[in-house]
Short mmCIF file of C-alpha atoms in Angstrom, two decimals:
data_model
loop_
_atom_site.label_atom_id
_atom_site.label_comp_id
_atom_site.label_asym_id
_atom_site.label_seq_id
_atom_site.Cartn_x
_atom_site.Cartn_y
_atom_site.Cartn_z
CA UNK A 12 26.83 14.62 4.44
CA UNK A 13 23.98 13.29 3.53
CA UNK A 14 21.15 13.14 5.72
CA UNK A 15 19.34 10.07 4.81
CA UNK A 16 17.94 7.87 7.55
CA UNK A 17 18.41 4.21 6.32
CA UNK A 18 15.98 1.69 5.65
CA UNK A 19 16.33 -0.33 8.87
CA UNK A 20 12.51 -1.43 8.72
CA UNK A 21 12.49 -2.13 4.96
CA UNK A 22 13.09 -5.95 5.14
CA UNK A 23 9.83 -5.86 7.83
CA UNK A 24 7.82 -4.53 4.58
CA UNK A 25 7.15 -7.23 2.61
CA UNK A 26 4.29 -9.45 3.33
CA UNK A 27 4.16 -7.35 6.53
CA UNK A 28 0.62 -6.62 6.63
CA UNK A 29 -0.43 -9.19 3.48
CA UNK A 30 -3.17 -10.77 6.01
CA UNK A 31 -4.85 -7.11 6.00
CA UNK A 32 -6.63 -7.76 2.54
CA UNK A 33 -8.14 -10.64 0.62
CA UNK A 34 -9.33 -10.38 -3.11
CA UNK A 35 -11.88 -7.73 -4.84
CA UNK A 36 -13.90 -9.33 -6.62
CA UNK A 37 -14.57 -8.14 -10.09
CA UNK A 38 -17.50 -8.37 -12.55
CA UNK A 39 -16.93 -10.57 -15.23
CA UNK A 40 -17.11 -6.78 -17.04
CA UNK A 41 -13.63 -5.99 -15.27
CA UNK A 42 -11.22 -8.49 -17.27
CA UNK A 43 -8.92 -6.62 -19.30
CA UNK A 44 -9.21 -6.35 -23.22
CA UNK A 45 -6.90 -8.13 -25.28
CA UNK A 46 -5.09 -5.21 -25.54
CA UNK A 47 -4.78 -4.90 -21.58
CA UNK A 48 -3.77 -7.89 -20.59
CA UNK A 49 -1.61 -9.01 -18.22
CA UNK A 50 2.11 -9.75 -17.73
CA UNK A 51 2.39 -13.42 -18.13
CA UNK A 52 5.45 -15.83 -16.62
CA UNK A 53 5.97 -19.63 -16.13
CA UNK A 54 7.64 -20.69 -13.00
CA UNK A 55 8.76 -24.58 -12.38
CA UNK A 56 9.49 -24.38 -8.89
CA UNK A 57 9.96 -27.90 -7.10
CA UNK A 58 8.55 -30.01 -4.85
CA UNK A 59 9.53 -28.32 -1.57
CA UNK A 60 9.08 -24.74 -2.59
CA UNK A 61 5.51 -25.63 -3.77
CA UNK A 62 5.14 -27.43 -0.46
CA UNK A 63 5.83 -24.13 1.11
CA UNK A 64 3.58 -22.01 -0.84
CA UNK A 65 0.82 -25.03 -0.28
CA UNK A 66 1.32 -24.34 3.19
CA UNK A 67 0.69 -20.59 3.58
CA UNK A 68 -1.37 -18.93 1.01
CA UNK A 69 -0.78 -15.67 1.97
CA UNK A 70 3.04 -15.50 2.81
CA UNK A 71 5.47 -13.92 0.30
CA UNK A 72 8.35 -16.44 -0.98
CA UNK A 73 11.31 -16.04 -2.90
CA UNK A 74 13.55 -17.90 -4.63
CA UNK A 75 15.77 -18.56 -7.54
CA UNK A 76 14.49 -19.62 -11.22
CA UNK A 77 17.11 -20.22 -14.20
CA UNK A 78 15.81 -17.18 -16.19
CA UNK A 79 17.07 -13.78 -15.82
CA UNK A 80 15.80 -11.83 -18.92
CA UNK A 81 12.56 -10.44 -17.31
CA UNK A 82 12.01 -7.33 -19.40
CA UNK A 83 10.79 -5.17 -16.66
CA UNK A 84 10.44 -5.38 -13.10
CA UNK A 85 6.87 -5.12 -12.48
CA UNK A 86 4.31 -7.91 -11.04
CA UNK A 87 3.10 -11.19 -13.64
CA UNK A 88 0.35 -13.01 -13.58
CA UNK A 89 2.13 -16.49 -12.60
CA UNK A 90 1.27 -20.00 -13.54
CA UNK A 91 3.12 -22.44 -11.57
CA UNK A 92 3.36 -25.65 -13.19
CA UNK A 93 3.59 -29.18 -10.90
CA UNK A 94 7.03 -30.70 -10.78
CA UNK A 95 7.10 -34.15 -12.20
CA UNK A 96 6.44 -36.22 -9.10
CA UNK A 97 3.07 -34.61 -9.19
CA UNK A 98 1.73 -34.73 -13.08
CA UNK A 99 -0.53 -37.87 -12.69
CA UNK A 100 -0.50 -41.13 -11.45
CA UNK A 101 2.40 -43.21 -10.19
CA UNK A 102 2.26 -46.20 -12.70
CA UNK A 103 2.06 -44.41 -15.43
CA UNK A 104 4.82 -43.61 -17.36
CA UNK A 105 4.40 -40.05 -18.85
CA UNK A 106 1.75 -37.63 -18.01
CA UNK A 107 1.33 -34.36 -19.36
CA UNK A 108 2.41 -31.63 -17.86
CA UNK A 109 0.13 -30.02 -15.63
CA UNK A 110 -0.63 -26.59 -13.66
CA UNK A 111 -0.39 -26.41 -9.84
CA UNK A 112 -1.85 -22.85 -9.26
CA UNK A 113 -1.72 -19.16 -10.27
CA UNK A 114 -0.34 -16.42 -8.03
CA UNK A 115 1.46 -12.99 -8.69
CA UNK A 116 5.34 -13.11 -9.60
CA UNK A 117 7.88 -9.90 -9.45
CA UNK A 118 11.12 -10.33 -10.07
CA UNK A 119 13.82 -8.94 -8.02
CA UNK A 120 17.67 -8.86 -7.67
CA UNK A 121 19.90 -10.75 -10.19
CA UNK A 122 22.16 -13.24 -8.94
CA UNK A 123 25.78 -14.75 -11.13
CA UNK A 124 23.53 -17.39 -13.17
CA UNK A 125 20.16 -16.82 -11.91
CA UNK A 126 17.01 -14.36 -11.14
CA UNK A 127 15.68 -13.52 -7.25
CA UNK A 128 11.76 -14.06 -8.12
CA UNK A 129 9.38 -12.94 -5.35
CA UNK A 130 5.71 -15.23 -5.42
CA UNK A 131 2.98 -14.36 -3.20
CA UNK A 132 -0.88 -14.14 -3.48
CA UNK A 133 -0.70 -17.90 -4.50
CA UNK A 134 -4.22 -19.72 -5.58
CA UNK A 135 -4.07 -23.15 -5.30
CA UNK A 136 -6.38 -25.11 -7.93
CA UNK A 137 -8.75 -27.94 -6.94
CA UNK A 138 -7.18 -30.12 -9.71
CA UNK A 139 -4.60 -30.11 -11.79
CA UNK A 140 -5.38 -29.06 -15.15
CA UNK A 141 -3.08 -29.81 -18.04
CA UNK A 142 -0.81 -27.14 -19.05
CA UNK A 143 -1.48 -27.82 -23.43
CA UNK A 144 -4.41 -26.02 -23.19
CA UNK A 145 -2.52 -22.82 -23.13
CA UNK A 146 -1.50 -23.40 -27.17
CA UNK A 147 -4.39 -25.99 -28.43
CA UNK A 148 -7.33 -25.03 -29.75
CA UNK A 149 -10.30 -27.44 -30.53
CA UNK A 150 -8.07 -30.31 -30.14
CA UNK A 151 -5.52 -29.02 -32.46
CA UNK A 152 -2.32 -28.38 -31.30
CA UNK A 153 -0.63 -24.99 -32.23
CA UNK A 154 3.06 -25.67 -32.51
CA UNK A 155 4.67 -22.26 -32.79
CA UNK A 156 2.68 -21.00 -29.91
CA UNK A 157 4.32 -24.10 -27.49
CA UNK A 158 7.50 -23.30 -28.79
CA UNK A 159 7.50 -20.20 -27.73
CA UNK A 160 6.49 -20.23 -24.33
CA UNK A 161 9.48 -19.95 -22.27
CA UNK A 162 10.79 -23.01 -19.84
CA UNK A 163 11.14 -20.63 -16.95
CA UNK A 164 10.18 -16.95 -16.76
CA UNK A 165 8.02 -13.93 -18.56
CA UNK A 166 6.01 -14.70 -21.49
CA UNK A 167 7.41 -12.41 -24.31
CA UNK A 168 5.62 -13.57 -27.49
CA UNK A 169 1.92 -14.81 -27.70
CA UNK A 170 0.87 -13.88 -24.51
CA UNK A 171 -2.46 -12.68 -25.59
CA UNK A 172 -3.78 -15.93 -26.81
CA UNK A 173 -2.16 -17.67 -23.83
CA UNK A 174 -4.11 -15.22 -21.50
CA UNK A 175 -7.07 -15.97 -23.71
CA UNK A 176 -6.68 -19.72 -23.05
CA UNK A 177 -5.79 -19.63 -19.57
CA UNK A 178 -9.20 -18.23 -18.85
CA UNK A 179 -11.23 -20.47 -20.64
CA UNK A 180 -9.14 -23.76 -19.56
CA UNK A 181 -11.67 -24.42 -16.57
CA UNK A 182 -13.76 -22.31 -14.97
CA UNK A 183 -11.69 -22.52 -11.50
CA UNK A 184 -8.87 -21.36 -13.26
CA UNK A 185 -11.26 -18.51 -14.99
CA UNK A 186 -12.57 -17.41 -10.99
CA UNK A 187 -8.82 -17.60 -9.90
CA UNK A 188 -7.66 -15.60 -12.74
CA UNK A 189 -10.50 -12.94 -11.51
CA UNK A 190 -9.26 -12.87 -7.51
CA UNK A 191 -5.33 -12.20 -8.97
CA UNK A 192 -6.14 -9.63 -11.74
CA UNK A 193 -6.72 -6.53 -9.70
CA UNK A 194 -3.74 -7.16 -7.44
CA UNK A 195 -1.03 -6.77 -10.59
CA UNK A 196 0.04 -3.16 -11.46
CA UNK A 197 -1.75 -2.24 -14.23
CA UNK A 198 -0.91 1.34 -14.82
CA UNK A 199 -3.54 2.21 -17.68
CA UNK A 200 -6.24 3.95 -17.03
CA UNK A 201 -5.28 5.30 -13.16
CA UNK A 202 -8.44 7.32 -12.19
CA UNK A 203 -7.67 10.50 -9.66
CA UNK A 204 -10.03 8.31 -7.65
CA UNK A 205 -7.99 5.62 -7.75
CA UNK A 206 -4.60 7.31 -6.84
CA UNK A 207 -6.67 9.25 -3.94
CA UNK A 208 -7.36 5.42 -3.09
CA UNK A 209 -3.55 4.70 -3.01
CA UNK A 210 -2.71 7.40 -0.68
CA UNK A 211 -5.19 6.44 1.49
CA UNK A 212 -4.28 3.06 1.87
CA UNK A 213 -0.12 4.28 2.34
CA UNK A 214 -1.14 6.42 5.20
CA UNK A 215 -3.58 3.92 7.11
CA UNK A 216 -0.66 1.27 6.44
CA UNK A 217 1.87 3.62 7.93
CA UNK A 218 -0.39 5.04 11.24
CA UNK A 219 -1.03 1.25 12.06
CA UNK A 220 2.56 0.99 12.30
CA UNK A 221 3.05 3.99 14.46
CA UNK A 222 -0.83 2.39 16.11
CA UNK A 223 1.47 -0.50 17.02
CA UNK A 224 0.27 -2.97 14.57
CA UNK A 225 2.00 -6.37 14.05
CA UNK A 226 1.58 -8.17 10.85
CA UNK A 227 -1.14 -10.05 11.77
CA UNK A 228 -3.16 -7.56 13.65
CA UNK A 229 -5.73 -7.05 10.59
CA UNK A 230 -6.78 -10.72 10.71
CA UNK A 231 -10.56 -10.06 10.80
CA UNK A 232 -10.40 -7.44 8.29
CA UNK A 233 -11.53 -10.15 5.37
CA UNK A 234 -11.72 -8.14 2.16
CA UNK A 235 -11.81 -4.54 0.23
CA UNK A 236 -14.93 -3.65 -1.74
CA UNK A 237 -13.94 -1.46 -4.48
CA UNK A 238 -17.62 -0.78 -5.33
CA UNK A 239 -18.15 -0.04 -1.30
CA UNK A 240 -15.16 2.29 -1.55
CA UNK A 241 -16.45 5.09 -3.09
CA UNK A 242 -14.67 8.12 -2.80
CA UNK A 243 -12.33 6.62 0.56
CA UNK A 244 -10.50 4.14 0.47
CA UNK A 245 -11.37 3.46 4.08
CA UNK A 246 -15.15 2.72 3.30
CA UNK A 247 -13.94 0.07 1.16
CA UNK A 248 -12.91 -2.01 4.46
CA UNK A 249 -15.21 -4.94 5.87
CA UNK A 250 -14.57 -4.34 9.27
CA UNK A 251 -17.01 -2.87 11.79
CA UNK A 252 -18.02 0.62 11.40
CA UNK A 253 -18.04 2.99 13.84
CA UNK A 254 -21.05 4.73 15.61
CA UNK A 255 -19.39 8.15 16.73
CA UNK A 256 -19.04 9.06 20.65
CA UNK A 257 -19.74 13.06 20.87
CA UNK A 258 -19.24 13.25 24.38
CA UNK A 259 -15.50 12.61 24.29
CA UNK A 260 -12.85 12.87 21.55
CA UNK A 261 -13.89 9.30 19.96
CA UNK A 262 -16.17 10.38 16.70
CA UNK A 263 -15.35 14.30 17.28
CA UNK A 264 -13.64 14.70 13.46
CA UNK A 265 -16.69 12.78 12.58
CA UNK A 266 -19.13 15.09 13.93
CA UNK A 267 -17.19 17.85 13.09
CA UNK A 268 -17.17 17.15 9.27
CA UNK A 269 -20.86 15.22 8.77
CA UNK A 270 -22.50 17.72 6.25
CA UNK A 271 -19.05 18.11 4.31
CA UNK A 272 -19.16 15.30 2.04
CA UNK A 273 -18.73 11.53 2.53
CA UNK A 274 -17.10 10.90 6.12
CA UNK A 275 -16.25 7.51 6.82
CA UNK A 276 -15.01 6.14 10.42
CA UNK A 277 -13.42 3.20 11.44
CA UNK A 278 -12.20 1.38 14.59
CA UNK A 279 -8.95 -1.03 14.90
CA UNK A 280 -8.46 -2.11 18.75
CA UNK A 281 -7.07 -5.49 19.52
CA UNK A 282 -9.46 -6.75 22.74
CA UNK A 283 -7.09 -10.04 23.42
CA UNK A 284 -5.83 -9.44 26.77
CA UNK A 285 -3.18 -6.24 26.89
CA UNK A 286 -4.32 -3.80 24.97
CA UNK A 287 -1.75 -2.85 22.48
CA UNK A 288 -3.51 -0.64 20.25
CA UNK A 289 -6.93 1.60 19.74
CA UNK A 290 -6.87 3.75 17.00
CA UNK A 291 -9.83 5.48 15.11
CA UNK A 292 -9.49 6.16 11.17
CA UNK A 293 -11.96 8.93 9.87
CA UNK A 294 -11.60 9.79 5.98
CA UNK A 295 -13.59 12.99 5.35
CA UNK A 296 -14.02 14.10 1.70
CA UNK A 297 -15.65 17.43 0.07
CA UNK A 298 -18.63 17.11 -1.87
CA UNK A 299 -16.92 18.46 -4.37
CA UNK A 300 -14.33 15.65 -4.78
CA UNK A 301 -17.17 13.09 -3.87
CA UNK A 302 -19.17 14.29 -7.01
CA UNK A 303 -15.82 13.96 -9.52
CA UNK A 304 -13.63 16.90 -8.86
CA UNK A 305 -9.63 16.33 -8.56
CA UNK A 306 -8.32 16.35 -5.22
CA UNK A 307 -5.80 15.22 -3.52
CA UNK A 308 -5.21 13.71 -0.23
CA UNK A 309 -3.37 15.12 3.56
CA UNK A 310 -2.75 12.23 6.26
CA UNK A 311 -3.02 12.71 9.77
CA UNK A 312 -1.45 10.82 12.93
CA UNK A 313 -2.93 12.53 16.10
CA UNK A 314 -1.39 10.74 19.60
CA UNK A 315 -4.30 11.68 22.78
CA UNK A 316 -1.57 10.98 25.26
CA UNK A 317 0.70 13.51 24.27
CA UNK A 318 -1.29 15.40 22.06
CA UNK A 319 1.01 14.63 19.48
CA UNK A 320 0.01 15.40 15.45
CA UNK A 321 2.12 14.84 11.87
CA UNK A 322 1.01 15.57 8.81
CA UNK A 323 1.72 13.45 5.38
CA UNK A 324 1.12 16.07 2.31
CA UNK A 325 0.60 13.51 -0.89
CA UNK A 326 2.38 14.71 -3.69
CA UNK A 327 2.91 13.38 -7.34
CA UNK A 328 5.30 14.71 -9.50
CA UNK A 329 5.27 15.08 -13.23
CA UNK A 330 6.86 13.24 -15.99
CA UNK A 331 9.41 16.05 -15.83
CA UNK A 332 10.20 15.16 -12.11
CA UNK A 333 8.77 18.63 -11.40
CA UNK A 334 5.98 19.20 -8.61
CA UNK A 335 3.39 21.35 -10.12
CA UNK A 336 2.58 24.89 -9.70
CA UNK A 337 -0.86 24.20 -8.61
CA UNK A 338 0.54 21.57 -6.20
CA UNK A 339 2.63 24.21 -4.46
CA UNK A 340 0.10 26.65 -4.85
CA UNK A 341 -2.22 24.73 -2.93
CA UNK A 342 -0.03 24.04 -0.10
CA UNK A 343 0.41 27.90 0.22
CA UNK A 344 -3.08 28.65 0.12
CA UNK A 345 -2.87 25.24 2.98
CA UNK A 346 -0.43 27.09 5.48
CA UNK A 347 -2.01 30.27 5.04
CA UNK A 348 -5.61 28.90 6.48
CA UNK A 349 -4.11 26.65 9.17
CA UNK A 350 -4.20 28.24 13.18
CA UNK A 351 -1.07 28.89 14.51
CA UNK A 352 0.49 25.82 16.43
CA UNK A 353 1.06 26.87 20.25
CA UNK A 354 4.46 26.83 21.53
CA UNK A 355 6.49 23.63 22.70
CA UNK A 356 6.22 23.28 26.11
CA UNK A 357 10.27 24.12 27.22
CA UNK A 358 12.20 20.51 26.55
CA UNK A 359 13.23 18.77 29.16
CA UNK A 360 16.61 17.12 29.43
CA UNK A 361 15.13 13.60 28.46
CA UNK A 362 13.04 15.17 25.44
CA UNK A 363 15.04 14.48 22.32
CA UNK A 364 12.69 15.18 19.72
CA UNK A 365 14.46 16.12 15.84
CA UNK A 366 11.55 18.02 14.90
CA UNK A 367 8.71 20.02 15.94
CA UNK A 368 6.90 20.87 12.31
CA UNK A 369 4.25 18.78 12.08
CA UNK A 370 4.28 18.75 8.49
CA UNK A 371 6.18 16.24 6.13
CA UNK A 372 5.57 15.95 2.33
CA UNK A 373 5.01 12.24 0.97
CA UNK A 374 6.40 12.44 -2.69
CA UNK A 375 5.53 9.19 -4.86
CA UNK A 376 6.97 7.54 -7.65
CA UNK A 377 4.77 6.77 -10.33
CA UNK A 378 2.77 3.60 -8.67
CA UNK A 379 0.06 2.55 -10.11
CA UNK A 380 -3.01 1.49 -7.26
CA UNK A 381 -3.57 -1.76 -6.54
CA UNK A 382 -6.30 -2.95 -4.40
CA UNK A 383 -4.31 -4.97 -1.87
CA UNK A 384 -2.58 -3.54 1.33
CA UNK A 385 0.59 -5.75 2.04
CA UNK A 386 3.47 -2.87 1.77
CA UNK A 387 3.22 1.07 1.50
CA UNK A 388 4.12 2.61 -1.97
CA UNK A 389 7.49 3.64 -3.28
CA UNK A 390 9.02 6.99 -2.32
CA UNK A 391 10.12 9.58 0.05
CA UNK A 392 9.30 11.31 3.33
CA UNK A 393 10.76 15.02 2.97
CA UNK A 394 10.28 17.51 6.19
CA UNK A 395 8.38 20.44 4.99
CA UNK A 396 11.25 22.41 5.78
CA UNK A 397 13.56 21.03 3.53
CA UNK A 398 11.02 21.83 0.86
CA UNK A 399 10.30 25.51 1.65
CA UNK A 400 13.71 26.35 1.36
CA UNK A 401 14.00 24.79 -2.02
CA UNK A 402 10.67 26.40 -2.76
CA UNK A 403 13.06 29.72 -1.68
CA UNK A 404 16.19 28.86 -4.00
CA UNK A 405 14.09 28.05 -6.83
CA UNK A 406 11.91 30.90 -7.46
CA UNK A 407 14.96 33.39 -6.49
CA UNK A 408 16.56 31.80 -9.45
CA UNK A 409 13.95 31.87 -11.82
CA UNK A 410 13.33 27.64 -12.11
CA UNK A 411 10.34 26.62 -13.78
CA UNK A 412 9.58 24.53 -11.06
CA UNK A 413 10.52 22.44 -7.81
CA UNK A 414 12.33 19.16 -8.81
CA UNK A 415 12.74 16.12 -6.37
CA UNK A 416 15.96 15.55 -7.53
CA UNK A 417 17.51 18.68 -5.18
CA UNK A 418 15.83 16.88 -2.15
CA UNK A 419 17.94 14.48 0.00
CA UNK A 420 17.28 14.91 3.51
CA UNK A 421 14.55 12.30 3.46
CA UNK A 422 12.93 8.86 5.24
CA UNK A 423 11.53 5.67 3.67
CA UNK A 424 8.20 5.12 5.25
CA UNK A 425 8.51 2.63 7.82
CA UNK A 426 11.34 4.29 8.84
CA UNK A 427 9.34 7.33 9.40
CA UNK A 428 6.38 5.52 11.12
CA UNK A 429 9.13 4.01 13.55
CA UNK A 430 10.27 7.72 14.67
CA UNK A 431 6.85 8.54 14.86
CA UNK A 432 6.08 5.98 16.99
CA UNK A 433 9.42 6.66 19.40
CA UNK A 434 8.32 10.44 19.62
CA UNK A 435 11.34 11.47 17.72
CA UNK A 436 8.58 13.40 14.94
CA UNK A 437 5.90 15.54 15.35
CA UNK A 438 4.26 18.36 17.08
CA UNK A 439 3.65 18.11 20.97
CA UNK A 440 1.12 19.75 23.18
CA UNK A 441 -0.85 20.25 20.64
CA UNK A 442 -4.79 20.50 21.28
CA UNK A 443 -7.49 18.07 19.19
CA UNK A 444 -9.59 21.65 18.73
CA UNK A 445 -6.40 23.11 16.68
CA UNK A 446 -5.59 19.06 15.04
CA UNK A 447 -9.14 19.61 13.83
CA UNK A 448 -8.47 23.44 12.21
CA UNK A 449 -5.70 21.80 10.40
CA UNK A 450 -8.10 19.02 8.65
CA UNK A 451 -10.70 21.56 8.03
CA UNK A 452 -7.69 23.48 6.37
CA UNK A 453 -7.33 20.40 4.31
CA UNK A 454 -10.55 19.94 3.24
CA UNK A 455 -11.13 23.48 1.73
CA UNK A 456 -8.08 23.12 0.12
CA UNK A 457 -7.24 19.87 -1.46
CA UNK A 458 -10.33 18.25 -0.72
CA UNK A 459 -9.72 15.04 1.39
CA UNK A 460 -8.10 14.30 4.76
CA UNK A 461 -7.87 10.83 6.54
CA UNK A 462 -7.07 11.52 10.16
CA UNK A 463 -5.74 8.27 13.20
CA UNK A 464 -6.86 9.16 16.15
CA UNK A 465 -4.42 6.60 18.24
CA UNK A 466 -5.71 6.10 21.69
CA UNK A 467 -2.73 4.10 22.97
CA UNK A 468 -1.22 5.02 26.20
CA UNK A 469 1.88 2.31 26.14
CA UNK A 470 5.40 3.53 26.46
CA UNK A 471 7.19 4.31 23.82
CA UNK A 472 11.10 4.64 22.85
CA UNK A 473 13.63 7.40 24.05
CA UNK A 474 12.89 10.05 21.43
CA UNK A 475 10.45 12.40 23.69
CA UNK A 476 10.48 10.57 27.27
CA UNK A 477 6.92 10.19 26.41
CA UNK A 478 6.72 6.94 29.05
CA UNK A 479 7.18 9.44 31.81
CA UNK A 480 5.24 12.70 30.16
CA UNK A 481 2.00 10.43 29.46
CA UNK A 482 1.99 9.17 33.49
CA UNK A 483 0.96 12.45 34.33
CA UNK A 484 -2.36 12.90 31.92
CA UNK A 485 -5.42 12.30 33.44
#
């Protein structure tokens, strides 16, 4: 039987947290090269669908458009085109077509007749700029160019002059183009930086969740600065930094790690009436990694209340669906340096927790980074058990190396953050001193370690009777 829990949070994804980030902004230096550029598309939606878009900026829509040969399912840089009620003036009789806005474009499920497209990250221009300046050039109007642009859907042929022309059309089409270009998944040129930056951003995303975040929690967090970011991801936010508490465990990892490397803290609470989350976000990285070594990334979910901690091991495999030798050499060399966890407290007949391993292994598919935060990245959740014991099979049979395709028992994310959340994962009882062995564990071994502290004492679901446990902590 297979052991999969199903994706019951999945449809909560998109857009879920899409108010968390607005737009880097690039240098001028940043646009692609003719040879880079981006997935083009040409959507006609009408009237009322543009209304909608008009109306919230930052909300995902999705809806159906006549063309269904998209060659791959990745993200387009979208130029939406004004239905005809809205190309120029009312007494005149023809007006040239014109463009509405620009926004990001994926496509999704195939219907009988049609395509599922999914818009979001919509930039409305200040006027309406007419769409023939995507095939003329100094007045002169290149006819096999606007024959081949398609009436609905991805722009196959040409679509390096039309990217070319779109940016030099007006100049607030030129500074929209720049807000939408580092949201689209570009895959070239991924730095180890940059996928370090991914992880990051997956495991804050999924401890706000377990936090008790709601989609528009992260409001006041305004923008990500990837020059800011440095080596964290976290540094990269505009919210309000954190000066460390030593004399309780607020700003303890902080203190704890200061000469390392680059140790960044930040502080999420919601201060509108009830309280209904405080968490504290510290990203610690080695000087090592900070000055250009490879490293890779271990995520951390500590709960005060019930002294509660889970573990997200980011791994990558290879083209060859393989995880590397290094990568499981490293999480040996992990375990080995990590104190020993103190023994559950005996269960009581309310406790139904499925797992007392802290440890879980986050295995990607190859995502490129992007530098908004609206859903976590593709993959699975596997228990670390589940993976030592294919560890086991393997090398007693001689296999080159560990392939994903053996593992099954696993979680999407938000399902995972959900159990986490109910106290159905993790290890109890568990002491900040020891939590704080574990990251130092992590930072001698791969390098970098983000670590929630979540300070929320609110009930939660029926996985460890932690409403009743948490009554009796002073």
């Amino acid at each position: 039987m297979r052991a999969t829990i199903p994706g019951a949070w999945l449809g909560m994804v998109a857009g879920d947290l899409g108010e968390w980030m607005a737009f880097a902004q690039p240098r001028r230096g940043d646009f692609p090269s003719s040879a880079r550029s981006p997935r083009l598309a040409i959507l006609r939606p009408d009237h009322g669908f543009l209304r909608l878009l008009g109306g919230d900026l930052t909300k995902e829509r999705s809806y159906s458009q006549p063309c269904r040969d998209w060659p791959e399912v990745k993200s387009h840089l979208a130029i939406l085109l004004a239905p005809a009620d809205q190309q120029g003036d009312e007494g005149a009789r023809e007006q040239p077509e014109r463009i509405w806005g620009l926004g990001i474009v994926r496509p999704a499920r195939e219907t009988d007749r049609d395509r599922k497209v999914v818009v979001t990250r919509v930039r409305r221009l200040r006027d309406l700029v007419p769409f023939s300046g995507l095939w003329r050039a100094d007045g002169e109007r290149d006819g096999a160019l606007a024959r081949s642009l398609p009436e609905s859907g991805p722009v196959t042929v040409g679509a390096d002059v039309v990217f070319a022309k779109l940016r030099r059309i007006s100049p607030d089409v030129e500074r929209e183009v720049q807000r939408l270009l580092p949201l689209l998944d570009d895959g070239e040129g991924w730095s180890d930086r940059e996928l370090r930056w991914r992880d990051e951003r997956d495991a804050l995303l999924l401890f706000a969740k377990m936090a008790g975040l709601t989609p528009n929690d992260f409001a006041s967090v305004r923008g990500w600065d990837g020059k800011a970011a440095r080596a964290s991801f976290l540094s990269g936010l505009t919210g309000t930094a954190v000066q460390p508490m030593f004399d309780d465990i607020r700003g303890q990892a902080a203190e704890r790690f200061k000469g390392v490397g680059e140790t960044v803290v930040q502080a999420f609470a919601n201060g509108k009436g009830r309280q209904r989350y405080d968490f504290e976000a510290t990203s610690i990285t080695d000087r090592w990694v900070v000055d250009g070594g490879e490293g890779s990334l271990d995520a951390y979910y500590y709960h005060v209340a019930t002294r509660t901690l889970v573990v997200l091991r980011y791994l990558s495999p290879g083209p060859n669906g393989l995880l590397s030798s290094d990568a499981r050499h490293s999480l040996d060399d992990f375990l080995g340096r990590v104190h020993r966890l103190p023994r559950p407290a005996p269960r009581s007949a309310d406790d139904y927790g499925l797992l007392n391993d802290p440890l879980f292994l986050r295995v990607h598919e190859q995502v490129p980074f992007t530098a908004t935060l609206h859903r976590t990245s593709a993959g699975a959740i596997y228990p670390y058990e589940q993976i030592a014991a294919a560890v086991s099979t393997g090398t007693a049979r001689g296999l080159p190396g560990l392939s994903t395709d053996v593992l099954t028992r696993h979680l999407v994310p938000t399902d995972f953050a959900r159990l986490v959340r109910d106290g159905w994962f993790g290890a109890r009882d568990v002491s900040f001193e020891v939590a704080l062995d574990w990251v130092e564990a992590t930072v001698e071994t791969v390098g970098v370690a983000l670590m929630v502290v979540d300070f929320s004492g609110r009930p939660r679901g029926n996985g460890s009777g932690i409403g009743m446990r948490a009554q009796g902590i002073t």
